[in-house]
Coordinates of C-alpha atoms in Angstrom, one line a residue:
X411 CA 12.4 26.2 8.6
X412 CA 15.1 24.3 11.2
X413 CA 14.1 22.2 13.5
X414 CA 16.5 20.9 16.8
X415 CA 16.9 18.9 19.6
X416 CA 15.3 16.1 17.0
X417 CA 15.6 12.5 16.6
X418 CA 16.9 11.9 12.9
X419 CA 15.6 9.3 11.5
X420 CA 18.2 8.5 8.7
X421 CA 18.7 5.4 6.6
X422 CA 20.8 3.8 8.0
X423 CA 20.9 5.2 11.9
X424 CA 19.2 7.8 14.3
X425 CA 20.9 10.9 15.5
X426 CA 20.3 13.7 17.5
X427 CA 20.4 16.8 15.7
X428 CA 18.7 19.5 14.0
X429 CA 17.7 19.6 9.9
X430 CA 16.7 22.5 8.0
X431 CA 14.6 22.6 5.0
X432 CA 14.4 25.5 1.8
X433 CA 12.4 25.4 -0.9
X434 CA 10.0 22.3 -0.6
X435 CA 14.1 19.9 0.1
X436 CA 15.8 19.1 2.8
X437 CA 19.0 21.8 3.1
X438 CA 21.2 20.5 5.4
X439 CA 21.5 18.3 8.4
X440 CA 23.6 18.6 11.9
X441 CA 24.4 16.3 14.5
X442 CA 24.3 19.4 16.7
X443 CA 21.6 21.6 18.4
X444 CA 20.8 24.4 16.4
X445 CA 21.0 28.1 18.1
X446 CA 19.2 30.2 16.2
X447 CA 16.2 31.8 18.2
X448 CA 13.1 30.7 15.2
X449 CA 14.7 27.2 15.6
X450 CA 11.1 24.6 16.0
X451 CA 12.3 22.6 19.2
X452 CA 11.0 18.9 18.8
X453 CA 11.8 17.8 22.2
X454 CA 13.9 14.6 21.3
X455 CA 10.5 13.7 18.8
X456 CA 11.4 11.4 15.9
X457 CA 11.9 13.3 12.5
X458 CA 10.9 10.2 9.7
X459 CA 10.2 10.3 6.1
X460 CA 6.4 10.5 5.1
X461 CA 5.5 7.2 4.1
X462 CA 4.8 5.8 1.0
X463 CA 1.9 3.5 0.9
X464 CA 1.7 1.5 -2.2
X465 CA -1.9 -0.6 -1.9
X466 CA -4.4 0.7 -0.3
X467 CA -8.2 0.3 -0.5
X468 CA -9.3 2.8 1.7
X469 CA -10.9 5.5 -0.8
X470 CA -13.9 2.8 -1.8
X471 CA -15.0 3.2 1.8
X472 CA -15.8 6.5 2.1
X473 CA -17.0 6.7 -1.7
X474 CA -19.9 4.0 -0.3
X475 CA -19.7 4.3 3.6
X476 CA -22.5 2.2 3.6
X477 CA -24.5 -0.3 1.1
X478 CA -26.7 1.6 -1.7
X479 CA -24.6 5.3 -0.1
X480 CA -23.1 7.4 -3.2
X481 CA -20.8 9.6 -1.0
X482 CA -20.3 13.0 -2.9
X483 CA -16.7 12.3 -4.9
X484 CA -14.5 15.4 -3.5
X485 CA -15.8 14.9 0.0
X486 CA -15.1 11.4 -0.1
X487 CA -11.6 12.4 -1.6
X488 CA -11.1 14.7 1.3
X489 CA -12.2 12.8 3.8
X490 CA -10.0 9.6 2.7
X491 CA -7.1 12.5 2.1
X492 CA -7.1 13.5 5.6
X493 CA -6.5 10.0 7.1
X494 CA -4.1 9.0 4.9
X495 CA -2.1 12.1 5.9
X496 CA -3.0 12.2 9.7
X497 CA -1.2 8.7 9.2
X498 CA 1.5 10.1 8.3
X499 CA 1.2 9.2 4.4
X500 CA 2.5 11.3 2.2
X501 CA 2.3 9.4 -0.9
X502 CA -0.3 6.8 -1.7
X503 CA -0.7 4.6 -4.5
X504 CA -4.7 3.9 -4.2
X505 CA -5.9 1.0 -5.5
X506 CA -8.6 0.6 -7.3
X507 CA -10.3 -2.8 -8.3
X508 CA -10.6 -4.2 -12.1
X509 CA -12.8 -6.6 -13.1
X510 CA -14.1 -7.2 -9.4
X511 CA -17.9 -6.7 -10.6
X512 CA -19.5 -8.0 -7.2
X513 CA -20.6 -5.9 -4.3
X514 CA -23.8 -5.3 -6.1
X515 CA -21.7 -3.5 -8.9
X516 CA -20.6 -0.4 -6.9
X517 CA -16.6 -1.1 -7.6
X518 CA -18.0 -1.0 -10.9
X519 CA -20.3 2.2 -10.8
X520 CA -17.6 3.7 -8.9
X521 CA -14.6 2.8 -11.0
X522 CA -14.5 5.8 -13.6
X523 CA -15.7 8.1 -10.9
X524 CA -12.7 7.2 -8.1
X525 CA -9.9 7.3 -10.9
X526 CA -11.6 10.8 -12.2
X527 CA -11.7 12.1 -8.7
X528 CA -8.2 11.2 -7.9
X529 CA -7.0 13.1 -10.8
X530 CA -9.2 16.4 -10.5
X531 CA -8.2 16.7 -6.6
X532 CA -4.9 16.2 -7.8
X533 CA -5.0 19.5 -10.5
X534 CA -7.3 21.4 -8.0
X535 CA -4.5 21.0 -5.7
X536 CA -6.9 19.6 -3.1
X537 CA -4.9 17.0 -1.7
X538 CA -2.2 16.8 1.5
X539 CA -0.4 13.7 0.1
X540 CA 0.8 13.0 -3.3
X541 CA -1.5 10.5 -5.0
X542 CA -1.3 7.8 -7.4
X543 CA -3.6 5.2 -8.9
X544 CA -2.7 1.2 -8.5
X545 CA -4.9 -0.8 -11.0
X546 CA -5.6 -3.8 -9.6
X547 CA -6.8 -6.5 -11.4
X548 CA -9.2 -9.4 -10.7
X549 CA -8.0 -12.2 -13.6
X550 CA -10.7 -14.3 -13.0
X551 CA -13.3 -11.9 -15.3
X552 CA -13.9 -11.7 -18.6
X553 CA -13.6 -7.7 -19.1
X554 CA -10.9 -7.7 -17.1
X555 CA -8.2 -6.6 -19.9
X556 CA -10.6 -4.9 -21.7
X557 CA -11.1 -2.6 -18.4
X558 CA -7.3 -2.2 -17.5
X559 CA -6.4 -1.3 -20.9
X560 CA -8.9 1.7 -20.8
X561 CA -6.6 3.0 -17.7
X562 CA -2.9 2.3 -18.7
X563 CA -2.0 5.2 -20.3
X564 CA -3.2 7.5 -17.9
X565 CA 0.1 9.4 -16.2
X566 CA -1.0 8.9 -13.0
X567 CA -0.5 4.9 -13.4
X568 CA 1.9 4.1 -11.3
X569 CA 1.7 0.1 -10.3
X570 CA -0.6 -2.5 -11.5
X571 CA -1.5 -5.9 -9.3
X572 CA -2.5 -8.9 -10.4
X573 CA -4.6 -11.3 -8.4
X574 CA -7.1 -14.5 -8.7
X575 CA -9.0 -14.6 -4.9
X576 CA -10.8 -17.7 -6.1
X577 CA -10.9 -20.6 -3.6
X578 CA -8.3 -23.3 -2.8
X579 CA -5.6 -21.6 -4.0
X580 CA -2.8 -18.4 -3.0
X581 CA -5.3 -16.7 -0.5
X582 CA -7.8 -18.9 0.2
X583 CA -6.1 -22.2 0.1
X584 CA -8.2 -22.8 3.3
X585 CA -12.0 -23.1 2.2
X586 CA -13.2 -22.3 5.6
X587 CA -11.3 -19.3 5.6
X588 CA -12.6 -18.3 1.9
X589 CA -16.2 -19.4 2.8
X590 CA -15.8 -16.8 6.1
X591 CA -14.3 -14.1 4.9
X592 CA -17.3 -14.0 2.0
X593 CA -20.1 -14.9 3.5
X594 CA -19.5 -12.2 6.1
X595 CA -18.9 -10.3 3.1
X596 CA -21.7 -10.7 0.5
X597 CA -24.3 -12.1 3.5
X598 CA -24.5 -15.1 1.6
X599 CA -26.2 -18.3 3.1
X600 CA -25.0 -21.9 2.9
X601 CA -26.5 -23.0 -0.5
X602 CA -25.6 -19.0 -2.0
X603 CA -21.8 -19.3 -0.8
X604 CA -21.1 -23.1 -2.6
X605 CA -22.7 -21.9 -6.2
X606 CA -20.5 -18.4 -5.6
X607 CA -17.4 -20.9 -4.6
X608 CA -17.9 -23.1 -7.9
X609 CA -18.8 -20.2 -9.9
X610 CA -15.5 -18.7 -9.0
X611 CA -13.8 -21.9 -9.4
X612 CA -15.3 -21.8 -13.0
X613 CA -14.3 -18.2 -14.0
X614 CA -10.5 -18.4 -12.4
X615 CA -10.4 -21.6 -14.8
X616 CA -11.4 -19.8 -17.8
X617 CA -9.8 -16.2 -17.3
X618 CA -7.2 -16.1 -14.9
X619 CA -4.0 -17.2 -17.1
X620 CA -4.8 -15.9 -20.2
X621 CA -5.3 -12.5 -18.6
X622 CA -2.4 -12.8 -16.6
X623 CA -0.1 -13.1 -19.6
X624 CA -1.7 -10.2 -21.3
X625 CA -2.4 -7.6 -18.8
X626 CA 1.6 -8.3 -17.6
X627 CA 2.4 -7.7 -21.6
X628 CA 0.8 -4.8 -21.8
X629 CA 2.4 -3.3 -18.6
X630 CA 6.0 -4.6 -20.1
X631 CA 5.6 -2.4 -22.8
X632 CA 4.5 0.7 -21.3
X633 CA 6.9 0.9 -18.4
X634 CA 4.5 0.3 -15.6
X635 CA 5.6 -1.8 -12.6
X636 CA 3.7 -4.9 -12.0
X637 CA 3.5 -6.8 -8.8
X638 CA 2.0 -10.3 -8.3
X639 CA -0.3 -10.9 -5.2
X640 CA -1.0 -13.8 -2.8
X641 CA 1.7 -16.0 -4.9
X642 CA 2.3 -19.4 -2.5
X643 CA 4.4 -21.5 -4.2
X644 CA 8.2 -21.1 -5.9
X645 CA 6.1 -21.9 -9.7
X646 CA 3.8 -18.7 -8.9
X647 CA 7.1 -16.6 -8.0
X648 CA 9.0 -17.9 -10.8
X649 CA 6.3 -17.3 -13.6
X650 CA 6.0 -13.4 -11.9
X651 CA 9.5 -13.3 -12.3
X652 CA 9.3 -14.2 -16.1
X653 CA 6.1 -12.3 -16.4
X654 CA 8.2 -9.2 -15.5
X655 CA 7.1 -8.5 -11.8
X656 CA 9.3 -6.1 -9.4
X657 CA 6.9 -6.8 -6.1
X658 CA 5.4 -9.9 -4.6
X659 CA 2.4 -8.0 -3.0
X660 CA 1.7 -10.6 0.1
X661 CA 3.1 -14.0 -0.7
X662 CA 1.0 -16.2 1.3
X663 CA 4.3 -18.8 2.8
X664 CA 7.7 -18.7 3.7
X665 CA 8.6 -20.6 0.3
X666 CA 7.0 -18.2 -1.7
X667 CA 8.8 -15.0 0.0
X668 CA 12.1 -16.8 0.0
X669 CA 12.1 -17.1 -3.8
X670 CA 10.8 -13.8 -4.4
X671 CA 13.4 -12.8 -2.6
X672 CA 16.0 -14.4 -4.0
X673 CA 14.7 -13.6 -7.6
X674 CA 15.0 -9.5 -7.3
X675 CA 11.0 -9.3 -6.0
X676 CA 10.5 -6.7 -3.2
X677 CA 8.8 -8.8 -1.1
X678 CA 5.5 -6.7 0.9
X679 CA 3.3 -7.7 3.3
X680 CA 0.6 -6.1 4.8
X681 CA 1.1 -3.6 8.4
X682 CA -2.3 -5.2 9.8
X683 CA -0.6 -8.7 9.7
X684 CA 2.4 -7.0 11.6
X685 CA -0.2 -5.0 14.4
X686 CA -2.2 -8.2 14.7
X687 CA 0.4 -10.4 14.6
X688 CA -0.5 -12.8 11.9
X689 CA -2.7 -13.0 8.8
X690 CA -6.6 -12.8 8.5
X691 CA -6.4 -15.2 6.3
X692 CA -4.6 -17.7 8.1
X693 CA -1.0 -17.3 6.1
X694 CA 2.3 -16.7 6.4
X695 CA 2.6 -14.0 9.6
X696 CA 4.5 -10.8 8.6
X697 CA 7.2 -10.6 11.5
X698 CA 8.0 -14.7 10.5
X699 CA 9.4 -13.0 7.3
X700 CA 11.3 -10.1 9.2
X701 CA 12.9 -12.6 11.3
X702 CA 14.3 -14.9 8.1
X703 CA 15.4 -11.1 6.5
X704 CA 13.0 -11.4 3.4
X705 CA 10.6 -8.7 4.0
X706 CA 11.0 -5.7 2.0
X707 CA 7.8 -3.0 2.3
X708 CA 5.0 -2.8 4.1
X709 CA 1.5 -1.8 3.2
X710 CA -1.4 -0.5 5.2
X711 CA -3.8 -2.1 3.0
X712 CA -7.3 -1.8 4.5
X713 CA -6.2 0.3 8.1
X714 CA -4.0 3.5 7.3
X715 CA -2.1 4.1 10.7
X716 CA -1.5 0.3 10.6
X717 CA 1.4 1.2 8.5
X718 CA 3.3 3.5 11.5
X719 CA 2.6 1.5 14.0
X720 CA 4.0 -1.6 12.6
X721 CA 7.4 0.0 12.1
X722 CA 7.4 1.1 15.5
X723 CA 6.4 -2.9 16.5
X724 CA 8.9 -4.5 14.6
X725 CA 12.1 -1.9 15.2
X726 CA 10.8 -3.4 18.9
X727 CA 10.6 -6.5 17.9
X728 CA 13.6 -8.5 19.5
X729 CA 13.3 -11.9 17.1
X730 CA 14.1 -9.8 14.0
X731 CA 17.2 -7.5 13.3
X732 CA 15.1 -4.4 12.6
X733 CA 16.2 -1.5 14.0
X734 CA 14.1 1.8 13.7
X735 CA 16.2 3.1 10.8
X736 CA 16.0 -0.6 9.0
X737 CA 12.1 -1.1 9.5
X738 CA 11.3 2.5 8.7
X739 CA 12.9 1.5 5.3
X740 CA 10.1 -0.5 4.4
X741 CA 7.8 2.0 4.2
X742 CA 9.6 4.5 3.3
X743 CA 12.9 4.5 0.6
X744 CA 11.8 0.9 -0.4
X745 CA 8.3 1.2 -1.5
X746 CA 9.7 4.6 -3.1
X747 CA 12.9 2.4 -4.7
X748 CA 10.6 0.1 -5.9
X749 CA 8.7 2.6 -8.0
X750 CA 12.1 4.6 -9.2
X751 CA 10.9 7.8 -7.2
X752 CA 14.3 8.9 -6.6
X753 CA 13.3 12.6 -5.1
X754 CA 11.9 11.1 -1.5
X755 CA 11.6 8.4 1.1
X756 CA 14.6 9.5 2.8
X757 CA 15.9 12.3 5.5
X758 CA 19.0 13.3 3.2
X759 CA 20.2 16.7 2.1
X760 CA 18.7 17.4 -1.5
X761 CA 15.4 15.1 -1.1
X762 CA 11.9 16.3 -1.0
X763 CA 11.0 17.6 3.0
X764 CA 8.3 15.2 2.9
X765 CA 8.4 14.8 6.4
X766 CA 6.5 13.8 9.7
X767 CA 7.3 14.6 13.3
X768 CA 6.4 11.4 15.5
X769 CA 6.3 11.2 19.3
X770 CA 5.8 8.8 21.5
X771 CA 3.2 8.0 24.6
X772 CA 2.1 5.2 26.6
X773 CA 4.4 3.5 23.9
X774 CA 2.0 5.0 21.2
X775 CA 3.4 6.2 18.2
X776 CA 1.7 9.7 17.6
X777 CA 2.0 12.0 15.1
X778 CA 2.4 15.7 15.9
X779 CA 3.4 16.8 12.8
X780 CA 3.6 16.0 9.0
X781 CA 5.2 18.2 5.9
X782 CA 4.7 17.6 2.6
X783 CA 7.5 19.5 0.4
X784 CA 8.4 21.8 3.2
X785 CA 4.8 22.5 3.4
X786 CA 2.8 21.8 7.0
X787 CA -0.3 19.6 6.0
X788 CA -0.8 18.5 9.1

């Protein structure tokens, strides 16, 4: 396959040209227009790697659409398949929750079933993107090790997050935010929402650093990568540093990012906080940390084509340095660095033709086209 008259989208520039891919890799590239008559004419589209999503929670929602809804497991697998792809994902890391027992149990009920699922569409060969699993766990439980060692020596591991949500700390050092974002949540009234706040209080106290040491042990010594999440202070960063982290999954302030930053993390926030311009939570805004130079990979966490259209907003973006080659980076040959995938996240000769064909209109990114090892998938 060749396709010309294309915008490049290379690492470290964009180029008009034409590329031509054999065998599931990219062949060869040309700054020139190709002549050869079965030539695909993109019409000055943007060529870009398929992205690489690393935390995203988007499978539970379509496993229970709705409260008390079981949706069928391939289906659901499908249907979450098809965004992610349409999105122009071509490799996803899902995450699935640990020790988060709530929601009237169905993370719980679901857990086996969503890892299982992910696995068997895998080997069916029923999915369009490349999927992982992301363990994340919730510290602040009393199974949580117990559960995350059932999962770890699975192959298809490929990150594990640690996180503590309870209130007046990392996330939810505003209470008003915490008490909002969970009562909408859980429907919880006034009186419901303060014995929830101190029972979570209560548990974080308990669990959260013991299990913090000893699910981070555990992933030392079988290879996985472990990020930290929501850490807001430099004592958070430096104890994921000596805990072994490689990514500060949404540091919650400046002083947080900067010392992940300057201790080897791969500092990610989320593409939502970039489209929105600023946290749900009230924290540190995304594009703050593109201007100071300390953002490193972006996630679509909870909106799948947030992740696109937040490197189209910040290569536009005239307070940061981003260009479209730089900001396409961070979800693309970063998140992919970060997890030693050395075979994609780049348009260079000898790399995987995981690919997507991106267009523009009424200054919409829009994706026309997406290839997964030289394979159309969308």
């Amino acid at each position: 396959m060749i396709i010309t008259n294309v915008q490049l989208v290379l690492e470290n520039e964009v180029i008009n040209g034409s590329i031509e891919i054999k065998d599931g890799l990219i062949r060869s590239m040309s700054d020139s227009s190709s002549q050869r008559p079965e030539a695909i004419n993109a019409n000055q589209s943007f060529l870009m790697p398929g992205l690489i999503e690393l935390h995203t929670d988007n499978l539970e929602k379509y496993f229970t659409p709705r409260p008390k809804v079981n949706w069928p497991a391939l289906s659901a697998m499908a249907a979450h398949d098809a965004q992610l792809i349409g999105s122009g994902i071509t490799t996803v890391l899902d995450a699935i929750a640990v020790g988060d027992v709530r929601d009237g149990g169905h993370r719980q009920e679901n857990l086996d079933k969503m890892i299982d699922t992910i696995i068997e569409s895998g080997k069916l060969g029923l999915n369009r993107a490349e999927h992982f699993v992301h363990i994340r766990c919730e510290l602040p439980h009393s199974g949580t090790v117990e559960l995350a060692e059932k999962y770890l020596d699975l192959e298809q591991i490929h990150m594990v997050s640690l996180m503590d949500h309870s209130p007046g700390q990392r996330q939810f050092v505003n209470i008003n935010k915490y008490n909002e974002y969970y009562q909408g949540k859980y429907n919880l009234s006034d009186q419901q929402m303060a014995e929830f706040e101190q029972y979570q209080r209560a548990q974080s106290l308990q669990w959260s650093g013991a299990n913090r040491k000893a699910i981070a042990k555990l992933c030392r010594e079988k290879h996985i990568p472990l990020a930290s999440h929501d850490d807001a202070t430099s004592v958070h960063v430096e104890e994921s540093h000596s805990l072994g982290m490689v990514l500060a999954e949404f540091p919650t302030t400046v002083e947080a990012a900067q010392r992940s930053h300057e201790l080897g993390l791969k500092v990610m926030m989320g593409a939502p906080n970039v489209v929105r311009g600023g946290s749900h939570s009230g924290n540190i805004a995304a594009h703050e940390l593109a201007t100071l130079g300390v953002l490193d990979v972006l996630s679509s966490d909870y909106f799948p084509s947030s992740l696109l259209d937040a490197v189209f907003k910040l290569a536009s973006d005239e307070r940061n340095a981003l260009d479209l080659a730089s900001s396409t980076r961070l979800a693309t040959a970063h998140p992919a660095a970060a997890l030693n995938l050395t075979d994609r996240g780049s348009v260079k000769e000898g790399l995987r033709a995981d690919l997507m064909l991106v267009g523009r209109k009424a200054n919409q990114a829009v994706i026309q086209q997406v290839w997964r090892q030289g394979n159309r998938v969308f």
